[in-house]
XYZ file of C-alpha atoms in Angstrom:
456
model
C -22.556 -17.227 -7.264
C -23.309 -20.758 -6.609
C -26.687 -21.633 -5.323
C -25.393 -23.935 -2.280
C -23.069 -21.171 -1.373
C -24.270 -19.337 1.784
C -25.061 -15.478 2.284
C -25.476 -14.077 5.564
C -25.101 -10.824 6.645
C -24.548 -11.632 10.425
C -21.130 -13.178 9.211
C -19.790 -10.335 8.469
C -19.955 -8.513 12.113
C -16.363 -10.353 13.489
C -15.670 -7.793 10.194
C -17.406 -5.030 11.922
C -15.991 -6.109 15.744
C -12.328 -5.794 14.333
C -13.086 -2.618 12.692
C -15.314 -0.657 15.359
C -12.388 -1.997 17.897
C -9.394 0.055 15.812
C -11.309 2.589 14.955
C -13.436 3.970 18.239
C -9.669 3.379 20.017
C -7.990 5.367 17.817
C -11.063 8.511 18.145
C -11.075 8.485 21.883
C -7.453 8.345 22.222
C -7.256 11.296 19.555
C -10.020 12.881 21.654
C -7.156 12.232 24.295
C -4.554 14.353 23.021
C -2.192 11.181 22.493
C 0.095 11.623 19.558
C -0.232 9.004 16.908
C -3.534 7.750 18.527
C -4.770 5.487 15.626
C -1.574 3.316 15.704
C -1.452 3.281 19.504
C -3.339 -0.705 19.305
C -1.766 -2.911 17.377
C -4.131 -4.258 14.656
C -3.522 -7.823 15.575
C -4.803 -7.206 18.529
C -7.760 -5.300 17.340
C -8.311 -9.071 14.539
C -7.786 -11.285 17.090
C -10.792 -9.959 18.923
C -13.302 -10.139 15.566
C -11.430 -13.946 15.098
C -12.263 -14.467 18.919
C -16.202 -13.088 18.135
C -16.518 -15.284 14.405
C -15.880 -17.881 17.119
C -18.784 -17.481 19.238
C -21.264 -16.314 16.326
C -20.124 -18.960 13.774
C -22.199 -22.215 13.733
C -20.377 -25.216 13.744
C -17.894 -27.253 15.774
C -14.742 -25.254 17.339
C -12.489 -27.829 14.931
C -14.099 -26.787 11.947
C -13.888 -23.103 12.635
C -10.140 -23.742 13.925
C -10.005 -25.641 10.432
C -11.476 -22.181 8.585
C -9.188 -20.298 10.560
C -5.651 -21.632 9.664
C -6.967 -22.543 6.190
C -7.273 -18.908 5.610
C -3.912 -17.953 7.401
C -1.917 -20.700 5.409
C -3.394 -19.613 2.037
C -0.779 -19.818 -0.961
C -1.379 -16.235 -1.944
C -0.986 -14.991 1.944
C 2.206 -16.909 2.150
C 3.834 -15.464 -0.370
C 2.576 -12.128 0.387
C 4.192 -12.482 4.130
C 7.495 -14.040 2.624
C 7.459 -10.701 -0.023
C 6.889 -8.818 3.550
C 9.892 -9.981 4.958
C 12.619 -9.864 1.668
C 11.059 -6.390 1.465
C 12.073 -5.134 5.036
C 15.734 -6.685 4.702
C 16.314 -5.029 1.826
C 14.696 -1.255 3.064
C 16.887 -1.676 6.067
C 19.932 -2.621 4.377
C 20.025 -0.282 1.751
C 18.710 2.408 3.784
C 22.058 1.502 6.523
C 23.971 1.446 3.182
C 23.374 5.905 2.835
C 21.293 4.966 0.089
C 18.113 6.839 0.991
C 20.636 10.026 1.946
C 23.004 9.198 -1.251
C 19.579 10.267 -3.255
C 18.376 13.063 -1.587
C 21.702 14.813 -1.810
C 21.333 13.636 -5.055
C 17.954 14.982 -6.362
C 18.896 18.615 -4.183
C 22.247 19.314 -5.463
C 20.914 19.451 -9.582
C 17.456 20.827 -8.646
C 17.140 24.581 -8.788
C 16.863 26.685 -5.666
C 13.617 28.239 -7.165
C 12.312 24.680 -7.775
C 12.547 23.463 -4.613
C 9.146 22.730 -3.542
C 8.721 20.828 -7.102
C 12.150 19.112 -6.246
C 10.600 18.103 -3.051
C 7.710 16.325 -4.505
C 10.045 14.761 -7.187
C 12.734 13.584 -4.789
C 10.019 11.897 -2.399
C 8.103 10.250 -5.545
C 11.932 8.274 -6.362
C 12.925 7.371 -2.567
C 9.043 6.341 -2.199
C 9.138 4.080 -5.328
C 12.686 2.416 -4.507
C 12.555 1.867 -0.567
C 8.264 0.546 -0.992
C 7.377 3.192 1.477
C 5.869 6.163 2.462
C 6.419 6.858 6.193
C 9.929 6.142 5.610
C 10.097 8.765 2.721
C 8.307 11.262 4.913
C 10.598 11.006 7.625
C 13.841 11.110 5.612
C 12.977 13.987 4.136
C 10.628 15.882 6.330
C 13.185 18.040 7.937
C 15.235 18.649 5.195
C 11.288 19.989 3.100
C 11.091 22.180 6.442
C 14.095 23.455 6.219
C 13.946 24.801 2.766
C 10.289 25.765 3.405
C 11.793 28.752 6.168
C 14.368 29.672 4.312
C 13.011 30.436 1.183
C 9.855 31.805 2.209
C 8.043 28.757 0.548
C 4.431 27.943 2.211
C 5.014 25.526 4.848
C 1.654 23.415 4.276
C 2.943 23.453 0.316
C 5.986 21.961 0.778
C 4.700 19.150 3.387
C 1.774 18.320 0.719
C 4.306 17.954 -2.002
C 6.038 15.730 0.456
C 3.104 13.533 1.439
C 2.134 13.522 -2.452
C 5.124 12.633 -3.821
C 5.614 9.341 -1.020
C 2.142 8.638 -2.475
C 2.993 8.608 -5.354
C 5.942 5.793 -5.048
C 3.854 3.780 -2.400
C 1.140 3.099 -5.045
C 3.446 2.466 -7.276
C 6.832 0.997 -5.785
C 7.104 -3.581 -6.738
C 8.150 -3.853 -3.233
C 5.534 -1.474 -1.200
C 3.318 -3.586 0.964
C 0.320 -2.438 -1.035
C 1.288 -3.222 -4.105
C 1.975 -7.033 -2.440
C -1.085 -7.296 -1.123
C -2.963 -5.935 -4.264
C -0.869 -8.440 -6.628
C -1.209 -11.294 -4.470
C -4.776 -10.960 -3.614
C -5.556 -10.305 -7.545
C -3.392 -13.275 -8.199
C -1.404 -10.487 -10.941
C 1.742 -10.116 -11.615
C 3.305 -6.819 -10.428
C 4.597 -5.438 -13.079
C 1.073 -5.829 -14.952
C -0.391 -3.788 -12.066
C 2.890 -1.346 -12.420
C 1.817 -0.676 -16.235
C -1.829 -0.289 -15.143
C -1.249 1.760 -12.602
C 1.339 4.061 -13.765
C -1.118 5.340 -16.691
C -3.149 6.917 -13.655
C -0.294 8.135 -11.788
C 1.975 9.345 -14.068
C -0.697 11.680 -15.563
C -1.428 12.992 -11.957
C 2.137 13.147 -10.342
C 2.990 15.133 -14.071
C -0.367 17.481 -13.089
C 1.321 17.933 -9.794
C 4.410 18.640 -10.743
C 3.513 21.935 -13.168
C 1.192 22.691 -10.480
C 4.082 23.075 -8.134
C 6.302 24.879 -10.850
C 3.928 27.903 -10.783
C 2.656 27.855 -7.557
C 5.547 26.533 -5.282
C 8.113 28.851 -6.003
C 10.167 30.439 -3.098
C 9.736 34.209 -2.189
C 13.848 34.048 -1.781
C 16.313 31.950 -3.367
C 16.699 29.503 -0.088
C 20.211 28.288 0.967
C 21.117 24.758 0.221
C 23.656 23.094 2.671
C 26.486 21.016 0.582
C 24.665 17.908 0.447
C 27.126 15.017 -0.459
C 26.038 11.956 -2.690
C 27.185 8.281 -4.113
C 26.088 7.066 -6.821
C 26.718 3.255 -5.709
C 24.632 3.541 -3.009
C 21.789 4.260 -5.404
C 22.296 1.215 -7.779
C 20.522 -1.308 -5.437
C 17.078 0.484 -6.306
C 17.884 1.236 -9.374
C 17.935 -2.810 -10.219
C 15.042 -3.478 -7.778
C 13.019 -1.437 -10.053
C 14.445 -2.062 -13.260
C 14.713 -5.708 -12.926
C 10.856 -5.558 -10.998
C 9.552 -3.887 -14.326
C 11.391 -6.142 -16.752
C 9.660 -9.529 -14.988
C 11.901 -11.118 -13.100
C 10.499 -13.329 -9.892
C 10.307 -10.870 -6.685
C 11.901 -13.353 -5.012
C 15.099 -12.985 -7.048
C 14.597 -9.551 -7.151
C 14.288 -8.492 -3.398
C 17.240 -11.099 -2.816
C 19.609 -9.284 -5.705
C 18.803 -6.198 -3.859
C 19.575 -7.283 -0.371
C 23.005 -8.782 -2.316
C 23.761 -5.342 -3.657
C 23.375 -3.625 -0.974
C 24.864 -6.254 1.588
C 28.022 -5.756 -0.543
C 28.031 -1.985 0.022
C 27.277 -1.813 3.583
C 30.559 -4.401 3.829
C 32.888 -2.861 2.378
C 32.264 0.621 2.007
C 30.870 1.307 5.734
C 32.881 -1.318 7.792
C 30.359 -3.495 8.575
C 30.664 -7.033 9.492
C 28.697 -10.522 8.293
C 27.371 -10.046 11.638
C 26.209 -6.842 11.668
C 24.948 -7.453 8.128
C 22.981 -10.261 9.902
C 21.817 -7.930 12.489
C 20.345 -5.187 10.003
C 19.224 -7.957 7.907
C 16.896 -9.034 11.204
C 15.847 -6.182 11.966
C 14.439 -5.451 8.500
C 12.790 -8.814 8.955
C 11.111 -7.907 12.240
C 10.226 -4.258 11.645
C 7.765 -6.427 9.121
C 6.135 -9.125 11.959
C 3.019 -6.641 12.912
C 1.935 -6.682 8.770
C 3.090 -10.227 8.243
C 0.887 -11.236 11.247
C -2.253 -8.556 10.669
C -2.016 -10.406 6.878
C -2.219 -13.954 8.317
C -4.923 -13.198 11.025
C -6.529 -11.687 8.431
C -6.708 -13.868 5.636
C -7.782 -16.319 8.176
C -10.448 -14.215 9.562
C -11.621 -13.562 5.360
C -11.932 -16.980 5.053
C -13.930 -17.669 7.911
C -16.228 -14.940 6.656
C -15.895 -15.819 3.215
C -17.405 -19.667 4.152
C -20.058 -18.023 6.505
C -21.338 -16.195 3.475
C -20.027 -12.463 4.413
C -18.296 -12.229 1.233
C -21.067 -13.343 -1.281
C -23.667 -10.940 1.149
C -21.462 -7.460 0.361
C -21.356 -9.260 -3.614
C -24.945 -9.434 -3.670
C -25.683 -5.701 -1.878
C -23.217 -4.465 -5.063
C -25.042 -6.464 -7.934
C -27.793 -4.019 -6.827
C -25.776 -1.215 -8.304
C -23.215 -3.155 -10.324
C -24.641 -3.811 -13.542
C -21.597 -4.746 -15.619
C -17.954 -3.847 -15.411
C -17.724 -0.164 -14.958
C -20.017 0.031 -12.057
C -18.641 -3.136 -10.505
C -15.219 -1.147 -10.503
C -17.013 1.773 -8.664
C -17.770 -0.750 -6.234
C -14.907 -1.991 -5.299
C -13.415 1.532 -5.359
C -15.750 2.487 -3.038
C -15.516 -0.765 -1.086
C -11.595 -0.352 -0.572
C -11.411 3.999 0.156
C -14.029 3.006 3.040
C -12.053 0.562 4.570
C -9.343 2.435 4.464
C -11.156 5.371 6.193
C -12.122 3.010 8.721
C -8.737 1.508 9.806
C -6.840 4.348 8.498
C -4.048 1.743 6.933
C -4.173 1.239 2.981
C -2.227 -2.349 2.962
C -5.035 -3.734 5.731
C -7.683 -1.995 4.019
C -6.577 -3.699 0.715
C -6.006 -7.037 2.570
C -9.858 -6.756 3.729
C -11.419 -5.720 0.769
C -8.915 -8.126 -1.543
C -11.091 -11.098 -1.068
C -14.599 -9.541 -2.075
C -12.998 -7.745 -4.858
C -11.141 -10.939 -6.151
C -14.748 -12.267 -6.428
C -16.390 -9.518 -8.555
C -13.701 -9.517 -11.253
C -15.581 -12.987 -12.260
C -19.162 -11.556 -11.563
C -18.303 -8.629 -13.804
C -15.550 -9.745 -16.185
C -13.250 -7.328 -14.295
C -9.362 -7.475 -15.521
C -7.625 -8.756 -11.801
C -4.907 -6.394 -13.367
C -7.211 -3.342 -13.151
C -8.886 -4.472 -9.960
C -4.990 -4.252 -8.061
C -4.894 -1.498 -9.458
C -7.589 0.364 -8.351
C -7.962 -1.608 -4.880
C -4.068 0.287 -4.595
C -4.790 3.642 -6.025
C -7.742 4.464 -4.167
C -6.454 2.921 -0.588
C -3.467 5.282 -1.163
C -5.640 8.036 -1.991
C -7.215 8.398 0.955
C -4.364 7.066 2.809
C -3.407 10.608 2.207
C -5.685 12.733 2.864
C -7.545 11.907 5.995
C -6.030 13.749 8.400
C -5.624 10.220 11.235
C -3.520 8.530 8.957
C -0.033 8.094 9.878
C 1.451 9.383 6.982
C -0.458 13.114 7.504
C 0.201 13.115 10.953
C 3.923 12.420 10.751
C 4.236 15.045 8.117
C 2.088 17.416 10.525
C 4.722 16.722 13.299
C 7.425 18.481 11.666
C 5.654 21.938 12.048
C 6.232 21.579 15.369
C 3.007 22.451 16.081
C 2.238 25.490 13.724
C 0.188 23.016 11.674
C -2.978 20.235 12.399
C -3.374 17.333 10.353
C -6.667 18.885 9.046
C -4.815 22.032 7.721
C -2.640 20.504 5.018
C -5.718 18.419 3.197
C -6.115 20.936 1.151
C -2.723 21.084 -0.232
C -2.705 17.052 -0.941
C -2.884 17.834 -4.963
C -1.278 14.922 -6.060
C -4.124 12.301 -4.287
C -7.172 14.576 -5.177
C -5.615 14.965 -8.806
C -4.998 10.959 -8.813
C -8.746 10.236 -6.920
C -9.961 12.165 -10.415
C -7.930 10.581 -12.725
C -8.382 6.665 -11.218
C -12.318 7.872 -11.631
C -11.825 9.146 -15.042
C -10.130 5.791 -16.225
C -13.575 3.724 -15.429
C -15.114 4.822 -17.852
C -12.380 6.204 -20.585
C -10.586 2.891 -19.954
C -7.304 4.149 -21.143
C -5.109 1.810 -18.733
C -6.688 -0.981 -20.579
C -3.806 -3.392 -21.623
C -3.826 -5.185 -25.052
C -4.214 -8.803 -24.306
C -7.358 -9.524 -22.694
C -7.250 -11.697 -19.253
C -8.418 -15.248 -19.461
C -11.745 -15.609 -16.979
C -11.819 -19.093 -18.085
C -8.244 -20.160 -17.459
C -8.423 -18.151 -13.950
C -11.490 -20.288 -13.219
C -10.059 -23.665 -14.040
C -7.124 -22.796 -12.050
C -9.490 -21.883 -8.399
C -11.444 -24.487 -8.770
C -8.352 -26.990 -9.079
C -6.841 -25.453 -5.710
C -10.120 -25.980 -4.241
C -10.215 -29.482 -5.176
C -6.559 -30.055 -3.966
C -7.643 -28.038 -0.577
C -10.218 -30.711 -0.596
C -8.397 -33.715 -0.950
């Protein structure tokens, strides 16, 4: 930390305004009875007022603030996070018109064993989450379908909706087009298929945990009856290559567009559909993304403000009080990320705010950016699911149609405490490590050119 460089505490309460703002509406509308009741304000809304209070609190002219403000918003790494946003929603809502989300579940049901169902559940849900980027969507595809098996075999109802939830965490911490992984990458400035190979030597040990876990305990009191659930294969290609050609390095750019391509094809000539309608889908995959791509820009604007108030290098300089080297500076931001996420109850926002300060102690510590995606990803999904506001519990919760609260099924979220353990575990057995070691010195060069350019 430079010695010019301010530190102020007091910058970081817009932080605070934005977060006390979504949180206490979200409590009192819970209190309330409303369904849904953290996700009832939009979180734009809830940033604009902390951008509105940075504002008044902020010394300096309105132009340089305004200057702050859209310098942060029209940062290269927010940018290309948004433009990943969008590719990423055209090609969910094109392959998912396609029948490619229903081509797999009819898949994965019609080989799995009636007296594996509940395991089949959780394995089904960890491929739709990986290929479609995300977790609601999984949960709501398959939702009925889990509670339907769940009464007719006999299986425990909380059981089967925790192997659900799992299983779409699972895939959202580790699907190349899930908006966490975007944000992680892209505030790491990693490439995603580094954080994918990081990552996946957490998860696959815990999802594998899960899975036996399951096999013994999830088994049906009565073979249940399985309707004849019809399948494509075609329809499935599109994210098969989205994650094969994700893994194998090609640009997301050309990845997300080969996707949309493959599936464009399919939904023309296999389901009728016009260039038009193909347009139309295509749209509304972009604007089912404009309340992330927005919270994102507002946001990074917002972090920047902060950031050049001093906010940032406050919460560094709280953490070099525990920090002393690498390990503990990865508790940190562990800790610094699951407590934003229990705050706004949204893991891509929560990784968005904490993104900045942890992008600043991987040089303090000599922190691999690689490792700090991936642990600013698994533990925002990790408490994503399991506290019992967050959309993705209280979607799966609806589908009891009442027999169930939120708060029941925590304790049947295996996969995320079994994950929590092993993320944990890898800080200090650092057996996600990767073999080439990540150049500080190069990644330093490289900021302070951009600032220099910013400057000029």
């Amino acid at each position: 930390m430079k010695k010019n460089e301010k530190i102020s505490a007091k910058a970081l309460i817009p932080f605070l305004v934005f977060i006390i703002i979504y949180l206490s509406t979200g409590i009192i509308l819970q209190l309330r009875g409303v369904e849904m009741a953290f996700y009832q304000l939009p979180a734009p809304i809830a940033v604009f007022i902390g951008i509105i209070s940075a504002f008044l609190l902020f010394s300096g002219s309105v132009d340089e603030k305004f200057d702050n403000l859209v310098e942060g918003c029209g940062d290269s790494n927010i940018i290309i996070m948004c433009l990943i946003y969008l590719l990423a929603g055209a090609f969910s809502a094109i392959a998912s018109k396609s029948g490619g989300v229903d081509s797999v579940v009819g898949l994965g049901l019609s080989f799995i064993p009636g007296k594996f169902l509940t395991a089949g559940v959780f394995l089904i849900s960890c491929f739709i989450s990986i290929a479609t980027g995300t977790s609601i969507g999984t949960i709501t595809a398959l939702g009925p379908i889990a509670v339907g098996l769940s009464e007719s075999g006999g299986i425990n109802l909380s059981l089967m909706l925790g192997a659900l939830v799992g299983g779409s965490m699972f895939g959202d911490n580790l699907s190349v087009i899930s908006d966490t992984t975007i944000a992680a990458t892209r505030s790491q400035n990693c490439q995603m298929k580094d954080k994918f190979r990081m990552n996946i030597k957490m998860a696959l040990p815990a999802g594998l945990i899960t899975l036996i876990l399951l096999l013994i305990f999830g088994a049906p009191e009565s073979e249940p009856s399985q309707k004849d659930l019809s399948y494509e294969l075609i329809k499935i290609i599109p994210y098969i290559f989205v994650l094969i050609s994700a893994l194998v390095g090609l640009n997301v750019f050309l990845v997300l567009t080969g996707g949309i391509l493959f599936s464009g094809i399919i939904l023309l000539f296999d389901n009728g559909f016009d260039f038009l309608s193909l347009s139309q889908t295509m749209w509304e995959g972009f604007t089912g993304m404009f309340e992330i791509f927005l919270l994102s820009m507002l946001i990074g604007g917002l972090s920047n403000m902060v950031n050049k108030e001093g906010g940032i290098n406050w919460i560094i300089g709280k953490i070099k009080k525990i920090a002393k080297g690498e390990k503990s500076g990865q508790v940190g931001i562990a800790l610094l990320v699951s407590l934003a996420d229990i705050a706004v109850a949204n893991n891509t926002v929560a990784i968005i705010i904490s993104g900045p300060i942890a992008k600043k102690m991987c040089g303090e510590y000599k922190i691999d950016p690689r490792r700090s995606a991936s642990m600013l990803d698994s533990f925002s999904c990790v408490f994503q699911g399991i506290i019992p506001y967050a959309a993705q519990v209280l979607i799966a919760a609806s589908f009891s149609q009442g027999k169930l609260a939120p708060f029941q099924l925590i304790p049947y979220f295996w996969y995320q405490f079994i994950l929590g353990l092993v993320a944990i575990i890898s800080i200090y057995i650092p057996f996600t490590r990767p073999k080439d070691k990540w150049n500080f010195e190069l990644d330093m060069a490289e900021s302070e050119v951009k600032k220099h350019l910013k400057n000029k």
